[in-house]
Short mmCIF file of C-alpha atoms in Angstrom, two decimals:
data_model
loop_
_atom_site.label_atom_id
_atom_site.label_comp_id
_atom_site.label_asym_id
_atom_site.label_seq_id
_atom_site.Cartn_x
_atom_site.Cartn_y
_atom_site.Cartn_z
CA MET A 1 9.88 6.44 -7.60
CA VAL A 2 10.87 3.75 -10.08
CA LYS A 3 10.85 0.22 -8.71
CA SER A 4 13.86 -1.95 -9.29
CA CYS A 5 13.04 -4.81 -11.61
CA CYS A 6 15.98 -7.01 -10.69
CA PHE A 7 14.80 -10.10 -8.83
CA GLY A 8 18.26 -10.90 -7.50
CA ALA A 9 20.51 -13.91 -7.86
CA SER A 10 18.68 -15.94 -5.24
CA MET A 11 15.39 -15.49 -7.07
CA ALA A 12 16.93 -16.55 -10.36
CA THR A 13 18.56 -19.67 -8.95
CA ASP A 14 16.44 -20.75 -6.00
CA ILE A 15 12.84 -20.44 -7.13
CA SER A 16 11.51 -23.47 -9.00
CA LEU A 17 7.80 -23.53 -9.78
CA GLN A 18 6.48 -26.96 -10.67
CA PHE A 19 4.65 -26.67 -14.00
CA VAL A 20 3.26 -29.13 -16.52
CA TYR A 21 4.11 -28.35 -20.16
CA PRO A 22 2.23 -28.07 -22.41
CA LEU A 23 -0.65 -27.19 -20.12
CA ARG A 24 -4.11 -28.64 -20.13
CA PRO A 25 -7.01 -27.54 -17.87
CA SER A 26 -6.51 -30.69 -15.79
CA ALA A 27 -2.90 -29.72 -15.12
CA LEU A 28 -3.66 -26.36 -13.54
CA SER A 29 -3.12 -27.50 -9.96
CA SER A 30 0.49 -26.48 -10.53
CA PHE A 31 -0.54 -22.83 -10.41
CA SER A 32 -1.61 -20.83 -7.41
CA GLN A 33 -4.22 -18.36 -6.37
CA ALA A 34 -1.38 -16.77 -4.41
CA GLN A 35 0.61 -16.28 -7.59
CA MET A 36 -2.49 -14.90 -9.32
CA LYS A 37 -3.63 -12.27 -6.84
CA GLY A 38 -2.28 -13.00 -3.35
CA CYS A 39 -4.08 -14.92 -0.65
CA ASP A 40 -4.47 -14.87 3.12
CA LYS A 41 -4.22 -18.07 5.14
CA PRO A 42 -7.59 -18.71 6.81
CA ASP A 43 -7.02 -20.54 10.06
CA GLU A 44 -10.29 -22.41 9.68
CA LEU A 45 -8.84 -24.32 6.71
CA ARG A 46 -6.06 -25.87 8.77
CA THR A 47 -7.70 -29.17 9.55
CA SER A 48 -6.27 -32.65 9.44
CA SER A 49 -7.50 -35.90 7.98
CA ALA A 50 -4.29 -37.88 7.72
CA GLY A 51 -4.39 -41.39 6.36
CA THR A 52 -2.25 -43.69 4.26
CA THR A 53 -3.51 -45.90 1.46
CA ALA A 54 -2.14 -49.25 0.33
CA THR A 55 -0.25 -47.45 -2.43
CA GLY A 56 1.82 -45.55 0.13
CA ILE A 57 0.11 -42.23 -0.60
CA ALA A 58 -0.92 -40.32 2.52
CA ASP A 59 -3.59 -37.62 2.53
CA GLY A 60 -2.93 -35.02 5.19
CA ASN A 61 -3.74 -31.43 6.10
CA VAL A 62 -5.61 -28.93 4.00
CA ARG A 63 -2.95 -26.49 2.80
CA THR A 64 -3.19 -22.87 1.69
CA PRO A 65 -1.04 -20.80 -0.72
CA GLY A 66 2.38 -19.94 0.65
CA GLU A 67 2.20 -22.48 3.47
CA ARG A 68 5.49 -24.25 4.16
CA LEU A 69 5.39 -28.01 3.55
CA GLY A 70 8.99 -29.03 4.22
CA SER A 71 12.44 -28.82 2.68
CA THR A 72 13.92 -30.26 -0.49
CA ALA A 73 16.10 -32.42 1.77
CA GLU A 74 12.89 -34.14 2.94
CA TYR A 75 10.68 -34.15 -0.15
CA THR A 76 10.62 -33.99 -3.91
CA PRO A 77 8.17 -31.19 -4.83
CA GLY A 78 5.13 -32.34 -6.79
CA SER A 79 2.16 -30.61 -8.38
CA GLY A 80 0.58 -27.74 -6.49
CA THR A 81 3.91 -26.75 -4.90
CA TYR A 82 6.85 -24.48 -5.51
CA VAL A 83 10.38 -24.23 -4.13
CA LEU A 84 12.06 -21.11 -2.79
CA LYS A 85 15.52 -21.25 -1.21
CA GLY A 86 15.30 -24.98 -0.56
CA VAL A 87 11.85 -24.84 1.06
CA VAL A 88 8.76 -26.46 -0.48
CA TYR A 89 5.58 -24.36 -0.27
CA SER A 90 1.97 -24.96 -1.24
CA SER A 91 0.87 -22.97 -4.27
CA LEU A 92 -2.89 -23.45 -3.84
CA VAL A 93 -5.71 -24.39 -1.49
CA GLY A 94 -5.98 -28.15 -1.43
CA LEU A 95 -5.22 -31.42 0.31
CA GLU A 96 -1.61 -32.35 1.03
CA GLN A 97 -0.61 -35.68 -0.50
CA VAL A 98 2.66 -37.54 0.14
CA ASP A 99 3.80 -40.49 -1.95
CA SER A 100 6.12 -42.27 0.47
CA LYS A 101 7.04 -44.98 -2.04
CA ALA A 102 8.66 -42.53 -4.45
CA SER A 103 12.44 -42.66 -4.75
CA PRO A 104 14.85 -41.28 -3.70
CA LEU A 105 12.61 -38.94 -1.63
CA PRO A 106 8.86 -38.93 -0.96
CA VAL A 107 6.92 -36.70 -3.38
CA ILE A 108 4.77 -34.06 -1.71
CA SER A 109 1.89 -32.50 -3.64
CA VAL A 110 -1.17 -30.35 -2.99
CA ILE A 111 -4.30 -31.49 -4.82
CA SER A 112 -7.31 -29.30 -5.54
CA GLY A 113 -10.46 -30.28 -7.40
CA LYS A 114 -11.94 -26.77 -7.59
CA THR A 115 -12.88 -25.28 -10.96
CA ALA A 116 -14.20 -21.85 -11.91
CA SER A 117 -18.01 -21.71 -12.00
CA SER A 118 -18.25 -18.66 -14.27
CA PRO A 119 -16.37 -17.32 -17.30
CA PRO A 120 -13.79 -14.51 -17.05
CA ALA A 121 -15.03 -11.00 -16.34
CA VAL A 122 -13.42 -7.58 -16.66
CA GLY A 123 -10.93 -7.11 -13.83
CA CYS A 124 -10.25 -10.83 -13.33
CA PHE A 125 -6.71 -12.16 -13.21
CA VAL A 126 -6.15 -15.13 -15.47
CA LEU A 127 -3.54 -17.69 -16.41
CA ALA A 128 -3.14 -18.02 -20.14
CA GLN A 129 -0.94 -19.96 -22.53
CA VAL A 130 0.35 -18.37 -25.73
CA THR A 131 -0.93 -20.10 -28.88
CA LYS A 132 -0.09 -17.61 -31.65
CA ILE A 133 2.11 -14.53 -32.02
CA SER A 134 2.30 -11.65 -34.48
CA GLN A 135 3.83 -8.18 -34.24
CA LYS A 136 0.41 -6.74 -33.38
CA ARG A 137 -0.99 -9.22 -30.87
CA VAL A 138 -0.52 -12.38 -28.83
CA ASP A 139 -3.29 -15.00 -28.92
CA CYS A 140 -3.83 -17.16 -25.83
CA ASN A 141 -5.92 -19.89 -24.30
CA ILE A 142 -7.26 -18.79 -20.91
CA LEU A 143 -6.83 -21.73 -18.56
CA ALA A 144 -7.68 -20.34 -15.11
CA VAL A 145 -9.59 -17.43 -13.60
CA ASP A 146 -8.63 -15.92 -10.24
CA GLY A 147 -6.77 -19.08 -9.28
CA LEU A 148 -9.46 -21.58 -10.33
CA SER A 149 -9.01 -23.81 -13.37
CA LEU A 150 -11.53 -23.79 -16.20
CA ALA A 151 -13.18 -26.97 -17.43
CA GLU A 152 -12.61 -25.71 -20.99
CA PRO A 153 -10.27 -22.90 -22.04
CA PHE A 154 -11.51 -19.53 -23.30
CA ARG A 155 -9.75 -17.54 -25.99
CA GLY A 156 -8.05 -14.23 -25.34
CA PHE A 157 -5.50 -11.92 -26.89
CA ILE A 158 -3.05 -9.22 -25.84
CA ARG A 159 -2.54 -6.23 -28.13
CA SER A 160 1.03 -4.99 -28.52
CA GLN A 161 0.14 -1.72 -26.75
CA ASP A 162 -1.13 -3.68 -23.73
CA ILE A 163 2.04 -5.70 -23.12
CA ARG A 164 4.00 -3.12 -21.11
CA GLU A 165 3.29 0.02 -19.14
CA THR A 166 6.21 1.78 -20.85
CA GLU A 167 7.82 1.58 -24.31
CA VAL A 168 4.33 1.08 -25.72
CA ASP A 169 5.21 2.34 -29.20
CA THR A 170 8.49 0.44 -29.49
CA VAL A 171 7.62 -2.89 -27.88
CA ASP A 172 8.85 -5.96 -29.78
CA VAL A 173 6.20 -8.63 -29.25
CA LEU A 174 8.58 -11.44 -30.21
CA GLU A 175 11.03 -10.34 -27.51
CA CYS A 176 8.30 -10.44 -24.86
CA TYR A 177 6.52 -13.73 -25.43
CA SER A 178 6.99 -17.08 -27.18
CA LEU A 179 4.68 -19.91 -28.16
CA GLY A 180 3.79 -22.00 -25.12
CA ASP A 181 4.60 -19.30 -22.55
CA VAL A 182 2.30 -19.29 -19.53
CA LEU A 183 1.30 -15.78 -18.48
CA ARG A 184 -0.43 -14.02 -15.64
CA ALA A 185 -2.71 -11.41 -17.24
CA LYS A 186 -5.73 -9.24 -16.48
CA VAL A 187 -9.01 -9.10 -18.40
CA ILE A 188 -9.56 -5.50 -19.57
CA SER A 189 -12.40 -6.00 -22.06
CA LEU A 190 -14.83 -8.65 -23.23
CA GLY A 191 -13.67 -8.11 -26.82
CA ASP A 192 -15.83 -9.32 -29.67
CA GLY A 193 -17.64 -12.01 -27.70
CA ARG A 194 -15.32 -14.74 -28.94
CA SER A 195 -12.04 -13.54 -27.42
CA TYR A 196 -11.26 -11.62 -24.24
CA VAL A 197 -8.89 -8.65 -24.38
CA LEU A 198 -6.05 -9.16 -21.90
CA SER A 199 -3.29 -6.95 -20.55
CA THR A 200 0.11 -7.59 -18.99
CA ALA A 201 0.89 -3.88 -18.55
CA SER A 202 1.77 -4.12 -14.86
CA ALA A 203 4.84 -5.30 -12.97
CA GLU A 204 3.18 -8.42 -11.53
CA LEU A 205 1.84 -9.50 -14.94
CA GLY A 206 3.70 -11.36 -17.68
CA VAL A 207 5.57 -14.64 -18.09
CA LEU A 208 5.36 -17.13 -15.22
CA PHE A 209 6.76 -20.13 -17.06
CA SER A 210 8.68 -20.53 -20.29
CA GLN A 211 10.89 -23.08 -21.95
CA GLY A 212 14.10 -21.76 -23.46
CA LYS A 213 15.27 -22.21 -27.02
CA ASP A 214 17.60 -24.99 -25.83
CA GLY A 215 14.85 -26.88 -24.00
CA GLY A 216 15.66 -25.78 -20.46
CA GLN A 217 13.33 -23.99 -18.06
CA LEU A 218 13.75 -20.22 -17.95
CA GLN A 219 14.23 -18.61 -14.54
CA PRO A 220 13.48 -14.90 -13.87
CA VAL A 221 16.46 -12.57 -13.53
CA THR A 222 14.93 -9.11 -14.13
CA CYS A 223 11.63 -7.79 -15.41
CA LYS A 224 13.03 -8.12 -18.94
CA LEU A 225 15.35 -11.13 -18.75
CA MET A 226 15.15 -14.85 -17.96
CA ARG A 227 18.01 -17.35 -17.77
CA CYS A 228 17.99 -20.93 -19.07
CA ASP A 229 18.67 -23.37 -16.23
CA VAL A 230 20.53 -25.68 -18.64
CA THR A 231 22.76 -23.39 -20.70
CA GLY A 232 22.78 -20.23 -18.58
CA ARG A 233 21.88 -18.15 -21.63
CA LEU A 234 19.76 -15.05 -21.15
CA GLN A 235 16.54 -14.52 -23.07
CA ARG A 236 14.38 -11.40 -23.27
CA LYS A 237 10.85 -11.67 -21.86
CA LYS A 238 8.14 -9.55 -20.28
CA VAL A 239 8.54 -11.24 -16.89
CA ALA A 240 5.90 -11.29 -14.15
CA ALA A 241 7.43 -10.08 -10.91
CA PRO A 242 6.62 -12.33 -7.92
CA ILE A 243 3.67 -10.96 -5.94
CA PHE A 244 5.84 -10.11 -2.94
CA LEU A 245 8.19 -8.02 -5.11
CA SER A 246 5.63 -6.19 -7.22
#
């Protein structure tokens, strides 16, 4: 059975992941272990240590990926969160932080200080940012491994034959990825020791975040198309299906 790769109108218009662009290792709290590989919600993590500082920033509960934080009528989503159908969710394991002095609405964020303790290994899921493109391969900086940010990025690349599961011989690399795109990928080989070989040849792998040619943020429409939130124009991409749709 062939899976439908249309994410639906609500997905294209209602999901808004909060990303920092261009990305640095210190900015990776905007991405989630849930988006990387899925995550359960351990009850033992749901503890509270609420308190408000003189700056108006309150530290609250420990939050886990996919946990509801509130609505966009109550909060402005900050780092470590995403929005789906008007609801703000945590995108990682970390401490909830609310800046009550922000205007017009308080800014809610989830802050995590965790970093990966070991380099990528075969089978790991990674977040990578495209740094160079040719018709034969896509070069990337690996910024996170299995949901944990790296102190320093590693280099990786995706061969043209490893971009898609189908249309391997006819894939147009430039229609799949652009400079600056942030991808979810899988490590399939250690390469030559200097660069890891990555693959996006699976429905849940591909572009997570991209800026359009007109400067707007691209939103997923299908597994091959994204729409600019400024102009409404469609742009071809190898799009990562959300975990719950893949």
